[in-house]
Short mmCIF file of C-alpha atoms and ligand atoms in Angstrom, two decimals:
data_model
loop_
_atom_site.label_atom_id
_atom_site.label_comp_id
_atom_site.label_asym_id
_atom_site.label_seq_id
_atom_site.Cartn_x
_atom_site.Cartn_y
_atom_site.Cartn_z
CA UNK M 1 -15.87 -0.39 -17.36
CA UNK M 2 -14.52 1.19 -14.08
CA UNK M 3 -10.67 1.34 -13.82
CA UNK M 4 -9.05 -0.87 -10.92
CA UNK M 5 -7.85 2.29 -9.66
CA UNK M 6 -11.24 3.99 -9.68
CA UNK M 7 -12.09 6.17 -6.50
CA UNK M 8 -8.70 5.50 -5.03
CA UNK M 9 -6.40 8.04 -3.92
CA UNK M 10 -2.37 7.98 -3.73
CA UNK M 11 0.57 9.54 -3.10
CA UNK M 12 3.31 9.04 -5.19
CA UNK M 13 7.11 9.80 -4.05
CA UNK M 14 10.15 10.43 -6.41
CA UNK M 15 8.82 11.78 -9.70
CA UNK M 16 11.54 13.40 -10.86
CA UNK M 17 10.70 13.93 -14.57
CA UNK M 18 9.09 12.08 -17.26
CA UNK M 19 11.75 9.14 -17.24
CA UNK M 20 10.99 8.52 -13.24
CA UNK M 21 9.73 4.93 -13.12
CA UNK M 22 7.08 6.48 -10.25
CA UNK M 23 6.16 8.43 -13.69
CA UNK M 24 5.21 5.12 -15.26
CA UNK M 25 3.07 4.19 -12.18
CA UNK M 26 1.64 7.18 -12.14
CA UNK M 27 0.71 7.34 -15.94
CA UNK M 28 -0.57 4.06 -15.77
CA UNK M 29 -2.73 4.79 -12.07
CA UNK M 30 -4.55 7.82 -13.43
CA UNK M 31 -5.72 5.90 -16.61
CA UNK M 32 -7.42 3.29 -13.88
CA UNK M 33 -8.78 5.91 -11.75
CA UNK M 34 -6.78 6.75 -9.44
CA UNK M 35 -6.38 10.74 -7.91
CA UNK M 36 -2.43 11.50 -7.40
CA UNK M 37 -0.67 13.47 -4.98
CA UNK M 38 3.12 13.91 -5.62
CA UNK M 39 6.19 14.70 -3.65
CA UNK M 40 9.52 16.12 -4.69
CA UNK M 41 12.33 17.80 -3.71
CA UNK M 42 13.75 21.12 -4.36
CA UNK M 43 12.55 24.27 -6.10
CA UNK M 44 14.26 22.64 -9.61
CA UNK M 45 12.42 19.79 -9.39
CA UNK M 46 9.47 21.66 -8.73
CA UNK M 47 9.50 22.91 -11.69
CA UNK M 48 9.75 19.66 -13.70
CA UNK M 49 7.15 17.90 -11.81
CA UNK M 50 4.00 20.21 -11.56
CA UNK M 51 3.46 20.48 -15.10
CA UNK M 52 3.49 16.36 -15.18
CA UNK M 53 1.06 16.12 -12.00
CA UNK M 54 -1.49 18.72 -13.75
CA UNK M 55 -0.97 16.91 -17.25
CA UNK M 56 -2.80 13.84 -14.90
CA UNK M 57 -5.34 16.25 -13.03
CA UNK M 58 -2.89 16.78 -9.93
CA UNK M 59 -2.86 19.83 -7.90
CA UNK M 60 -1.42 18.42 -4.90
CA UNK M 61 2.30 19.09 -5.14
CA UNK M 62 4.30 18.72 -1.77
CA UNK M 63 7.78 19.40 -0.75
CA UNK M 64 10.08 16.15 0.89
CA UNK M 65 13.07 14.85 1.71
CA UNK M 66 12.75 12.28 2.70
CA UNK M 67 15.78 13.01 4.80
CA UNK M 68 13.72 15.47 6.75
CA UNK M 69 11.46 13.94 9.80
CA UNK M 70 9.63 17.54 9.72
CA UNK M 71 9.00 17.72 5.76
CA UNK M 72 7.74 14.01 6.21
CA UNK M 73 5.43 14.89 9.18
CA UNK M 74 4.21 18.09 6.75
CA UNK M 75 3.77 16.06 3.66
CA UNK M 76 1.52 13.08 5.23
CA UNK M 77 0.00 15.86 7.24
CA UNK M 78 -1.16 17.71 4.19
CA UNK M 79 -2.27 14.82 2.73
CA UNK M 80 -4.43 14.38 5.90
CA UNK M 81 -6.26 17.35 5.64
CA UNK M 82 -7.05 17.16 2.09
CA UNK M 83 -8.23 13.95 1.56
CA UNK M 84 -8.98 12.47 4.97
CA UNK M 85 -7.16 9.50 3.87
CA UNK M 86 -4.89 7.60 1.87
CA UNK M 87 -5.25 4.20 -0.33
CA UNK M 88 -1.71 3.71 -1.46
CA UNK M 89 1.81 5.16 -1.22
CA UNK M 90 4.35 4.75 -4.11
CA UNK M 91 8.26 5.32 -3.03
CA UNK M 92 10.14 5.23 -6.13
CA UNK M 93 13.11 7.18 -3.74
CA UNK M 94 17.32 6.57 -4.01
CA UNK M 95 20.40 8.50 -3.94
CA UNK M 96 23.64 6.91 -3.59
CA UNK M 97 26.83 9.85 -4.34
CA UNK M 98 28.22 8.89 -7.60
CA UNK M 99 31.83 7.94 -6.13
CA UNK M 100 29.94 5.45 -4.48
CA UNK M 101 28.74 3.78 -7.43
CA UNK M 102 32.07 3.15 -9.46
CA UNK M 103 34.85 1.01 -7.98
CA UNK M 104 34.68 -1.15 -5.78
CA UNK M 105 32.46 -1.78 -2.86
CA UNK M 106 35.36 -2.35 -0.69
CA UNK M 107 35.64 1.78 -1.22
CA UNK M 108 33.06 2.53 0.33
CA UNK M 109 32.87 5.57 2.76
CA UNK M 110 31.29 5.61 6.04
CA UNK M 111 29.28 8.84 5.03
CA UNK M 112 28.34 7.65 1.90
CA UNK M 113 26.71 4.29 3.03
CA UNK M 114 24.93 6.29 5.77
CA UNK M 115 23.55 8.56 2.87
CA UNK M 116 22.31 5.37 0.64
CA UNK M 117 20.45 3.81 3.07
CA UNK M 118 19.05 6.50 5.11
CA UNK M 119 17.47 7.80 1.62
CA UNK M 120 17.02 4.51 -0.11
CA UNK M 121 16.10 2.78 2.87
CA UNK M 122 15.04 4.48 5.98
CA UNK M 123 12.59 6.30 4.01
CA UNK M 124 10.49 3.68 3.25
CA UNK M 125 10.11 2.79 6.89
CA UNK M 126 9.61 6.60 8.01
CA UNK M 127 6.81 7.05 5.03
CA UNK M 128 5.29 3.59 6.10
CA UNK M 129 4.94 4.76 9.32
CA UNK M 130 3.58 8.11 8.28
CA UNK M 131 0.90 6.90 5.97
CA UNK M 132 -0.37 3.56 8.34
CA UNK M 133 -2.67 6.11 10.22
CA UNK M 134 -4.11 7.24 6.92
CA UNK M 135 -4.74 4.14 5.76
CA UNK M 136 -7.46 3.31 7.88
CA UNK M 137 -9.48 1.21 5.15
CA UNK M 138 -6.61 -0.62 4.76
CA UNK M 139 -4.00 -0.01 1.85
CA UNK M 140 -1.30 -0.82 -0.23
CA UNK M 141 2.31 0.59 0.15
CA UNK M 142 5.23 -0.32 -3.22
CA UNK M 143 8.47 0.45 -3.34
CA UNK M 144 11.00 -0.18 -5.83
CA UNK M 145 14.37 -2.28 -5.74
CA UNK M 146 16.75 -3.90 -7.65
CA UNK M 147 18.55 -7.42 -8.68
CA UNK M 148 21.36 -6.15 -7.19
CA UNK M 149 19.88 -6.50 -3.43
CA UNK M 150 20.26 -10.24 -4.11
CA UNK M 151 23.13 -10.54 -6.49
CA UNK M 152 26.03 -8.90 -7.19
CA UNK M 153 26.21 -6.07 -10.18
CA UNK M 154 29.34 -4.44 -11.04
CA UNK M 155 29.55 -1.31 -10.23
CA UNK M 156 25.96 -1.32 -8.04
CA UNK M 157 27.99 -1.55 -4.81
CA UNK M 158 26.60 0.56 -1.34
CA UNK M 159 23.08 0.63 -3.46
CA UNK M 160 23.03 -3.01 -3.35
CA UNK M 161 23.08 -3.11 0.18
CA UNK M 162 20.75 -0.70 0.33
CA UNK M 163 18.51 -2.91 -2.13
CA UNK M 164 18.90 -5.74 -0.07
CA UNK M 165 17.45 -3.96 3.24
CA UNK M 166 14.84 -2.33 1.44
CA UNK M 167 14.05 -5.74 0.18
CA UNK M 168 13.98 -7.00 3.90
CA UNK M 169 12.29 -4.14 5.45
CA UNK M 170 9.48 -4.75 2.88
CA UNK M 171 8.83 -8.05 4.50
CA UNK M 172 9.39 -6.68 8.14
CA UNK M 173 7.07 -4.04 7.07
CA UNK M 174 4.55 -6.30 5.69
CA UNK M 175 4.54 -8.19 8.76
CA UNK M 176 3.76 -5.03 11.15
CA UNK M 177 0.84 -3.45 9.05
CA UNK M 178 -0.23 -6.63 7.76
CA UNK M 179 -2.92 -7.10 10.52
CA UNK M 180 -4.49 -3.84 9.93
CA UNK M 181 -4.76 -4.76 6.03
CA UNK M 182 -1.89 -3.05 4.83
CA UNK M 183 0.03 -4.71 2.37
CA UNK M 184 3.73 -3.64 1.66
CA UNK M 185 5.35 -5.00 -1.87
CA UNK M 186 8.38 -4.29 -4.13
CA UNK M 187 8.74 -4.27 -7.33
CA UNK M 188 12.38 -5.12 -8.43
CA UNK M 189 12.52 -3.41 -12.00
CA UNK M 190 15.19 -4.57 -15.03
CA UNK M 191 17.00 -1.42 -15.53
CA UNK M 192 16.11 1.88 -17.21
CA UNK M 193 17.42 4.72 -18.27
CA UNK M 194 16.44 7.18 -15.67
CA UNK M 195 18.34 9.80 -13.97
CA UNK M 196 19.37 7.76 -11.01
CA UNK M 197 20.41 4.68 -13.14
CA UNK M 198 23.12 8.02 -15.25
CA UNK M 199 24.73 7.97 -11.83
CA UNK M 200 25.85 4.01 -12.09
CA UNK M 201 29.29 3.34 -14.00
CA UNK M 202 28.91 1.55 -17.24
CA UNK M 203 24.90 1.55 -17.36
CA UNK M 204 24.74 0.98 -20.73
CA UNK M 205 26.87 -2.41 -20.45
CA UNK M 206 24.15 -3.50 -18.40
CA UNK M 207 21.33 -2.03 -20.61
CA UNK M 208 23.08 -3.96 -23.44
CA UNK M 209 23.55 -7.16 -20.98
CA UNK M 210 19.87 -7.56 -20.24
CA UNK M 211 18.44 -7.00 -23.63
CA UNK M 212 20.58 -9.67 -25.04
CA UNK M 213 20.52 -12.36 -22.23
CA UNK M 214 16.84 -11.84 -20.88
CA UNK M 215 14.28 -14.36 -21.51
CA UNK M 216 12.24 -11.74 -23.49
CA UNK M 217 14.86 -10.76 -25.23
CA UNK M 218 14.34 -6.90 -24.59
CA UNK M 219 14.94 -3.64 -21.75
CA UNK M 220 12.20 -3.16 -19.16
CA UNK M 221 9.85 -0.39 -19.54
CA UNK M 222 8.19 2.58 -17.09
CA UNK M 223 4.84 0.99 -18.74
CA UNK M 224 5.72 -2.26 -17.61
CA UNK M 225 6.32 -1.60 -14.53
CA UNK M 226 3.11 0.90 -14.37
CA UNK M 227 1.09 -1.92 -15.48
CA UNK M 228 2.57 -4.23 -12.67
CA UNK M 229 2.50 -1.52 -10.34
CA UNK M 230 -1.77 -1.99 -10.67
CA UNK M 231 -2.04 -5.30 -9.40
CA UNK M 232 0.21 -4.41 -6.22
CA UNK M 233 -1.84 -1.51 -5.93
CA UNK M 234 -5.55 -2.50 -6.42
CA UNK M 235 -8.00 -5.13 -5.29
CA UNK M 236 -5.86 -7.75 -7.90
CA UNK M 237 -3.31 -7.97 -5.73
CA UNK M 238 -5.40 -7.99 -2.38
CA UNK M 239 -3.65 -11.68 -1.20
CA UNK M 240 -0.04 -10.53 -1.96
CA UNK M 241 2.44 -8.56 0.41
CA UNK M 242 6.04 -8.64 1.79
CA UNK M 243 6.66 -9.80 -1.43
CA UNK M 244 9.31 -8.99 -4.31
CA UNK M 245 8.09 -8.83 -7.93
CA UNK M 246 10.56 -9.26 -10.76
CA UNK M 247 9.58 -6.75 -13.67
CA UNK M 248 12.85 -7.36 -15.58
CA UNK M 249 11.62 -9.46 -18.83
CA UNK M 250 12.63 -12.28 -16.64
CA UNK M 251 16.29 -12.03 -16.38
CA UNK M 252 16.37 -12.79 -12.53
CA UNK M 253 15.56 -16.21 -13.38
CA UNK M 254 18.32 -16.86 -15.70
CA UNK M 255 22.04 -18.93 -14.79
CA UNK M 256 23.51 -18.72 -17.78
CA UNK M 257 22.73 -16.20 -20.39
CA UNK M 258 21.86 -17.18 -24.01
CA UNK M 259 24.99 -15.32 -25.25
CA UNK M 260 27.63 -17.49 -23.32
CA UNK M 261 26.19 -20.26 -25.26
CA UNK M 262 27.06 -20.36 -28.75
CA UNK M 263 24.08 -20.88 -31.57
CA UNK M 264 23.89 -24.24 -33.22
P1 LIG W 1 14.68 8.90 -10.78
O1 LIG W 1 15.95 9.67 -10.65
O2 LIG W 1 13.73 9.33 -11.80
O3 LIG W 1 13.94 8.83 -9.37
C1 LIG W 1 14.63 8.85 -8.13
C2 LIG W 1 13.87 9.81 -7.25
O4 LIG W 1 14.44 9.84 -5.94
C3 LIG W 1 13.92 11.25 -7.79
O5 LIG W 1 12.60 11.74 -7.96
C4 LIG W 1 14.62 12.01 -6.69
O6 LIG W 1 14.15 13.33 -6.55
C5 LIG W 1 14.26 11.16 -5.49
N1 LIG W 1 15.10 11.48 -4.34
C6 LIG W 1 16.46 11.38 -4.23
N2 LIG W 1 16.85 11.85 -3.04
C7 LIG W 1 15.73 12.24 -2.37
C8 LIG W 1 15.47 12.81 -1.10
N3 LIG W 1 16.47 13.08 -0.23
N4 LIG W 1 14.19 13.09 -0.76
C9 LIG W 1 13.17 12.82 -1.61
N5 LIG W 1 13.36 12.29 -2.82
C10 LIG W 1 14.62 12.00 -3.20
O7 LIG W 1 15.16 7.39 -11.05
P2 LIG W 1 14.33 6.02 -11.06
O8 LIG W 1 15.22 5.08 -11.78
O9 LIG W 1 12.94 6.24 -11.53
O10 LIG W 1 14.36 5.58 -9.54
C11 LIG W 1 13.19 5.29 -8.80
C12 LIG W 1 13.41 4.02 -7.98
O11 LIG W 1 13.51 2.91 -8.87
C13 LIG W 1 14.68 4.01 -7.14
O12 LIG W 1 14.43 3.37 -5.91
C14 LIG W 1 15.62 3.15 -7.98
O13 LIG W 1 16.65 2.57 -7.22
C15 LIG W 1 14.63 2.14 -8.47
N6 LIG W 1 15.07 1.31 -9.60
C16 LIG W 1 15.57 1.90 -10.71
C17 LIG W 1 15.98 1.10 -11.77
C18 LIG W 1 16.55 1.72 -13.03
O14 LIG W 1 17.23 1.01 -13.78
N7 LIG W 1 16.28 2.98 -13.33
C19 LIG W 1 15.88 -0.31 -11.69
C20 LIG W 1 15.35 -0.87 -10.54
C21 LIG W 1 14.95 -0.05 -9.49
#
């Protein structure tokens, strides 16, 4: 049987090694079909990501930051010429500085709030905006986000600001591509260990928090999210967008956890 992926191609952004959740979409895109490009940034990374890309078949390896209008313009460009076109984007892209993600959100510097949601957020928009014109067929654009866009999470501070306006420009998004068949979703992922979550104080609380208090009773996985990652991506998911999926062994949905509640 064809994979749901089959004959598509897409681009995936912020694979930085085999934790990455854009790893676990990846992974699980390939095994429906799907040919990947990737993106990363600097020469380090480089080196971590192009033996993962050719472990899936990928040769197509560009530079970005995504803080960089001219390595954007090269990256879709390239992209352009290669294939002609583009099916779906994945931006699996943050950076908050650490000092940002300890304390209080009161703390919060000028600089470093600029630097969260021009990465976290702006980038999104600017790679939207990049791919539309390749997605002539139509498409499907995902990014990821986080709980703590909608509540608070210790520690999460300028990041969950920046979740929350990723979450909105996802539906502002949606709204502007919509009409030429694009479709723009998140999905908001329980947390896993990955090398953006090291950078948030007291992870492993929340690791520890979620495992014991989720409805499933256990820590999201990349896999999960990969498989999620399909519907959003393929033909399953054709009457969804601007919309937020919770991947988090349903912990969003919960008031108060089973621990506060003693057994009987
Ligand atoms: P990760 O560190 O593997 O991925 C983050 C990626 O962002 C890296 O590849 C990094 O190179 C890239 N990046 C940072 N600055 C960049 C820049 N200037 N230009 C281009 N790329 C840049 O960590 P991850 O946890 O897989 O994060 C991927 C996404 O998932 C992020 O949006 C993160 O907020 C989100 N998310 C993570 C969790 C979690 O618990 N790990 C939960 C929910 C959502």
């Amino acid at each position: 049987m064809a994979g749901v992926l089959e004959g598509r191609r897409g681009l995936i952004m912020g694979v930085a090694n085999d934790r990455s959740i854009g790893w676990g979409i990846a992974q699980a895109a390939h095994r429906e079909g799907a040919e990947l490009a990737f993106t990363y940034v600097g020469e380090s990374l480089e080196r971590r990501v192009r033996p993962l890309a050719a472990s899936l078949g990928s040769e197509l390896l560009l530079p970005c930051d995504v803080q960089s209008d001219a390595d954007i313009e090269s990256a879709f460009g390239e992209i352009g010429t290669r294939w002609g076109g583009l099916d779906f984007l994945v931006h699996s892209v943050a950076f908050a500085n650490r000092d940002e993600l300890k304390g209080l959100y009161l703390d919060t510097t000028r600089d470093g709030f600029r630097l969260a949601l021009d990465v976290s957020v702006f980038s999104l928009v600017a790679a939207a905006r990049a791919a539309a014109p390749l997605m002539r067929e139509g498409g499907s654009i995902l990014t990821l986000t986080y709980l703590g866009g909608e509540r608070t999470i210790p520690h999460y501070n300028v990041m969950g600001v920046a979740k929350a306006a990723l979450d909105a420009s996802v539906r502002y998004l949606a709204a502007d591509l919509g009409p030429r068949g694009i479709r723009v979703n998140a999905i908001s992922a329980g947390p896993i260990r990955t090398l953006a979550a090291a950078g948030i104080g007291d992870f492993r609380t929340i690791l520890d928090w979620y495992a014991q208090n989720s409805p499933l009773r256990h820590n999201t996985t990349q896999d999960e999210v990969g498989d999620a990652a399909l519907m959003l991506l393929g033909g399953w998911g054709r009457g969804i967008t601007g919309e937020v999926l919770h991947v988090d062994s349903g912990y969003n949905t919960t008031a108060v956890p089973p621990a506060a509640v003693p057994e009987e």
